[in-house]
Amino acid sequence: MSILTFVSNVLSIGIPFSVALLLAALGEMFNQRAGIFNLGCEGIMAMGAFLGFIPAYFLQNSPLAGYANLLGVLAAGGAGILLGLLFALATVTFKAPQGIAGIGLQMLGWGTAGTLFRHFVGGVTGIPGLPSLPIPGLSKIPVLGPMLFSMNAMAYLAFLFVPVSYYLLFKTPWGLKIRAVGTYPRAADTMGINVTKTRYQALAMGGLLAGLAGAYLSLGQAKMFADDIVAGRGFIAVALVYFGRWHPAWILGGSLLFSIAQSFQLAIQVMGIKFPYEFAVMLPYVLVIVVLALTRSSAVRGPAELGKAYDREKRI
Amino acid sequence: MAGKLQKIRSLEVDGITKRFPGVLACDSISLKVGENEVLALVGENGAGKTTLMNILMGLYQPDEGSIRINGQEVRFKTPNDAYAAGIGMVHQHFMLVPNMTVAENVALGAPDFHRFMRLDLAGARKRIQEISEKFSLPVQPDAYIWQLSVGEQQRVELVKTLCFGARFLILDEPTSALTPQETDELIVLLKRMSAEMSIVFISHKLAEVTAVSNKVAILRHGRVVFSGSTSEQTPASLAALMTGHEVNLPVNNCCEECGEEFFSVRNVRAKSDRGFYALDGIDFSIHKGEILGLAGVSGNGQRELAEVIAGLRSVESGSIGMPGFELTNKSPREIINSGLGYIPEDRNTEGIVPSFSIKENLVLKDFASDEFSAGPFLNLKKQEANAEKLKESFDIRCPSVATAAGSLSGGNIQKVILARELARNPKVLVAVYPTRGLDMGAEEFIHKSLLEMRARGTAILLISEELDEIMNLADRVAVIYKGKILKILPSHQATRRSLGLLMAGITENAPGAER
Ligand SMILES: Nc1ncnc2c1ncn2[C@@H]1O[C@H](COP(=O)(O)OP(=O)(O)OP(=O)(O)O)[C@@H](O)[C@H]1O
Ligand SMILES: [Mg+2]
């Protein structure tokens, strides 16, 4: 196998791998920009994956089969929003410690999805999943075509959402409010911004994206559902937000880096190169830790009030 | 929209009461501000001035009482309601988002710049330009807040509030971080603005109060204890009314009897957070029982100097030392143990742990010593006794010593720090802006304490922007400019004018500055 085919194999598997991470991390970016740290991302993804899978599973042989994927995506996004709002209720309204509430949400999502799956489905079953949509013309470009322009609709939309979320965050009044309540909620409050409402909105957005990320896993990537389908990607997404300094472009970079590293690891295993399997699996995670340790923390750019509840009548 | 155009001819608060856990912050306060009036609100730290103003802004809800504008009762549930009525406030702590530009900060609070899916930054810039020309308040709309000096941020706050359409302006200690020149400019500006709007002006500096206001109200323990016309008052009479006794700021008048040289800073260079040399060859020494005043416009290296001495910033070259002990680049712990006391500039983040109680903050540097612990355990009884003693002698006003230090008023936080540092009997004390934002009574108290320390032989570095403070207390005055000491002169030779020129970086022909 030539180097070129090896690289193109690694990339054409790695790039689609990054979609779920990218969506979840962009969602977490909105949460954190508003000052809320949502460790429950993993749980929302599990629910999203399950709800994305269910219509496709039940409607497989019915006349409605054509709508199953759309239905699954909508259900996953809707459930994501609801879980995001539930998290907002706990952390913004009731001011529960965000780390603990996040672990709770992770358990809730993961447990519910697994239980429902065992009750209604039982064993691992494949579904047709999202068809790939080669872009006419572009997908015929040698090497690059199959790598970049033969993915499914959700993947294209996810990459498109990178500039969109940049625009939302930096060029719209909504984004301005999100950044303000995450950096200096008291100042935002004195300027008439509703801190609570803005944080609810950010968490709804974060939930939506995490739900969609889950749906991508079951519908677009694995084309099935299993209990452990999310496999820690929700936590990696949280790490990627720090890695990406709360900026969509860097988060895209981080998601790509991580998933390409993972695909590289798979590729060398397939090639049978003698390398302990466990180390190969660890590799991408080690990469994120190393990069996180090396990037300097920047107080100027990040949300300074991350993780803290806001209380108007409290001084500290 | 009718409300927007309506002029505020009078604003009254009637019987406003506000309680916080364990504190009665406002106790049935009634006040009235008429058209084009400037009301000065003064009172000791913790008297309830800020609380009352926050209630006017809809930020706090009063427990009792009512607010009337032009005779009609209004209720402000959120700051938006107060803005809609035309009230605007410049807060004691800047309310600007540091990682946003000036224009973004203005656009954030002004819904007219919020278009569908688009932020009208051009509109915000234009509004800023208009306001800054109209009131001659120069600001750069595209500068990030964190890049601006304190004085510039103050100006941005004012412009921002005016951009929101304020016709009734509340200024909560706007001058506490300004240089003397900036303060003078602000006072001129406020006088001009009072032709168009009513202003409430809060300050601890009574000379400013008499210069700018036509009515004055004094608060004490949440009550109005005096209200009347300013023209009948002088700064001294106001101080007496405020504290209940005549205030005489103590003066250091026993010059040139200092002991041997005790603390020295030799050719120190150090970098600022932004990477340039904030200290560029600083060189001075302090004798036993001497106060060296360091005058200068803030931002010329004062903060960095204090930090290198306290071990919080690394020294690139040069040395800092006491006899028999080299302090250069030692850890803060070693420096503390060597007998250095430190009153930092930012009392909330460096001076105390806001969520710790007062008694814990008072032993923050010594909790592990034999005095306050037994083996691995804290001795809570001694901690408590120590706190009660210091609370008494430093007159710290708090519901109890178990209260979180962060909930105290600024002046009382400063007293907690001072109590902790002075009780340790330091050999060298670095005090950075020790009376910033403090009332007359507290200022008098702190000045007395510093002079007492001096008499006991402590070498003191007093960093301040207040020329009066420096000239009253210091034995010698050093002037810092752009990271260098321009000159050190005995304080009896220093005049306001000569120091003012040196602070602006002018060394030649400074009258009174010749040797
Ligand atoms: N949010 C709060 N929670 C608890 N106590 C508070 C709060 N705000 C103010 N207080 C208390 O209310 C009293 C009045 O405080 P306030 O800030 O109004 O004083 P101030 O007159 O503005 O003082 P300063 O001159 O130091 O600014 C103080 O005893 C303070 O500790
Ligand atoms: Mg105040």
mmCIF file of C-alpha atoms and ligand atoms in Angstrom, chain A residues 186 312-316, chain B residues 18 20-21 23-26 43-52 54 60 92 172-173 202 204 219 347 397-399 406-412 437-439, ligand 1:
data_model
loop_
_atom_site.group_PDB
_atom_site.id
_atom_site.type_symbol
_atom_site.label_atom_id
_atom_site.label_comp_id
_atom_site.label_asym_id
_atom_site.label_seq_id
_atom_site.Cartn_x
_atom_site.Cartn_y
_atom_site.Cartn_z
ATOM 1 C CA ARG A 186 -23.191 41.359 36.938
ATOM 2 C CA ARG A 312 -28.049 39.437 41.812
ATOM 3 C CA GLU A 313 -28.324 40.250 45.506
ATOM 4 C CA LYS A 314 -25.188 38.427 46.523
ATOM 5 C CA ARG A 315 -21.848 40.138 46.742
ATOM 6 C CA ILE A 316 -19.566 37.151 46.405
ATOM 7 C CA LYS B 18 -33.292 47.199 52.812
ATOM 8 C CA PHE B 20 -29.332 41.824 54.156
ATOM 9 C CA PRO B 21 -28.778 38.820 56.396
ATOM 10 C CA VAL B 23 -27.326 43.909 58.251
ATOM 11 C CA LEU B 24 -29.780 46.759 58.010
ATOM 12 C CA ALA B 25 -28.227 48.471 54.991
ATOM 13 C CA CYS B 26 -30.878 51.158 54.448
ATOM 14 C CA GLY B 43 -21.153 58.682 54.517
ATOM 15 C CA GLU B 44 -18.735 56.226 55.983
ATOM 16 C CA ASN B 45 -17.990 52.859 54.428
ATOM 17 C CA GLY B 46 -20.940 50.552 54.734
ATOM 18 C CA ALA B 47 -23.380 53.399 55.358
ATOM 19 C CA GLY B 48 -25.635 52.095 52.596
ATOM 20 C CA LYS B 49 -24.947 54.509 49.730
ATOM 21 C CA THR B 50 -24.367 51.883 47.065
ATOM 22 C CA THR B 51 -27.260 49.788 48.286
ATOM 23 C CA LEU B 52 -29.649 52.728 47.987
ATOM 24 C CA ASN B 54 -28.759 49.822 43.449
ATOM 25 C CA TYR B 60 -32.017 45.286 44.451
ATOM 26 C CA GLN B 92 -18.466 51.719 41.993
ATOM 27 C CA ASP B 172 -20.922 55.916 42.659
ATOM 28 C CA GLU B 173 -17.408 56.966 43.712
ATOM 29 C CA ILE B 202 -21.115 59.726 45.752
ATOM 30 C CA HIS B 204 -15.452 60.148 50.114
ATOM 31 C CA LEU B 219 -25.807 58.690 55.612
ATOM 32 C CA ARG B 347 -8.302 43.881 48.073
ATOM 33 C CA ARG B 397 -18.109 46.834 61.250
ATOM 34 C CA CYS B 398 -19.652 43.423 60.674
ATOM 35 C CA PRO B 399 -22.602 41.377 61.922
ATOM 36 C CA GLY B 406 -16.553 39.389 50.779
ATOM 37 C CA SER B 407 -19.906 40.716 51.938
ATOM 38 C CA LEU B 408 -18.340 43.618 53.841
ATOM 39 C CA SER B 409 -18.173 47.127 52.455
ATOM 40 C CA GLY B 410 -14.913 48.183 50.827
ATOM 41 C CA GLY B 411 -13.679 50.111 53.814
ATOM 42 C CA ASN B 412 -14.259 47.272 56.181
ATOM 43 C CA GLY B 437 -12.257 54.281 48.471
ATOM 44 C CA LEU B 438 -12.209 54.726 52.238
ATOM 45 C CA ASP B 439 -14.181 57.231 54.270
HETATM 46 N N1 LIG C 1 -25.251 42.006 48.540
HETATM 47 C C1 LIG C 1 -25.031 42.143 49.850
HETATM 48 N N2 LIG C 1 -25.114 41.095 50.689
HETATM 49 C C2 LIG C 1 -24.908 41.247 52.015
HETATM 50 N N3 LIG C 1 -24.611 42.415 52.607
HETATM 51 C C3 LIG C 1 -24.509 43.508 51.830
HETATM 52 C C4 LIG C 1 -24.709 43.430 50.414
HETATM 53 N N4 LIG C 1 -24.551 44.671 49.887
HETATM 54 C C5 LIG C 1 -24.257 45.468 50.921
HETATM 55 N N5 LIG C 1 -24.250 44.789 52.096
HETATM 56 C C6 LIG C 1 -24.025 45.357 53.419
HETATM 57 O O1 LIG C 1 -24.823 46.507 53.515
HETATM 58 C C7 LIG C 1 -24.127 47.577 54.131
HETATM 59 C C8 LIG C 1 -24.117 48.774 53.200
HETATM 60 O O2 LIG C 1 -23.244 48.525 52.106
HETATM 61 P P1 LIG C 1 -23.020 49.546 50.922
HETATM 62 O O3 LIG C 1 -22.228 48.854 49.888
HETATM 63 O O4 LIG C 1 -24.316 50.123 50.510
HETATM 64 O O5 LIG C 1 -22.126 50.659 51.626
HETATM 65 P P2 LIG C 1 -21.498 51.977 51.017
HETATM 66 O O6 LIG C 1 -22.077 53.113 51.770
HETATM 67 O O7 LIG C 1 -21.645 52.012 49.557
HETATM 68 O O8 LIG C 1 -19.977 51.791 51.442
HETATM 69 P P3 LIG C 1 -18.612 52.133 50.638
HETATM 70 O O9 LIG C 1 -18.296 53.549 50.910
HETATM 71 O O10 LIG C 1 -17.591 51.233 51.269
HETATM 72 O O11 LIG C 1 -18.845 51.829 49.208
HETATM 73 C C9 LIG C 1 -22.745 47.040 54.459
HETATM 74 O O12 LIG C 1 -22.748 46.681 55.824
HETATM 75 C C10 LIG C 1 -22.593 45.829 53.594
HETATM 76 O O13 LIG C 1 -21.802 44.866 54.238
#
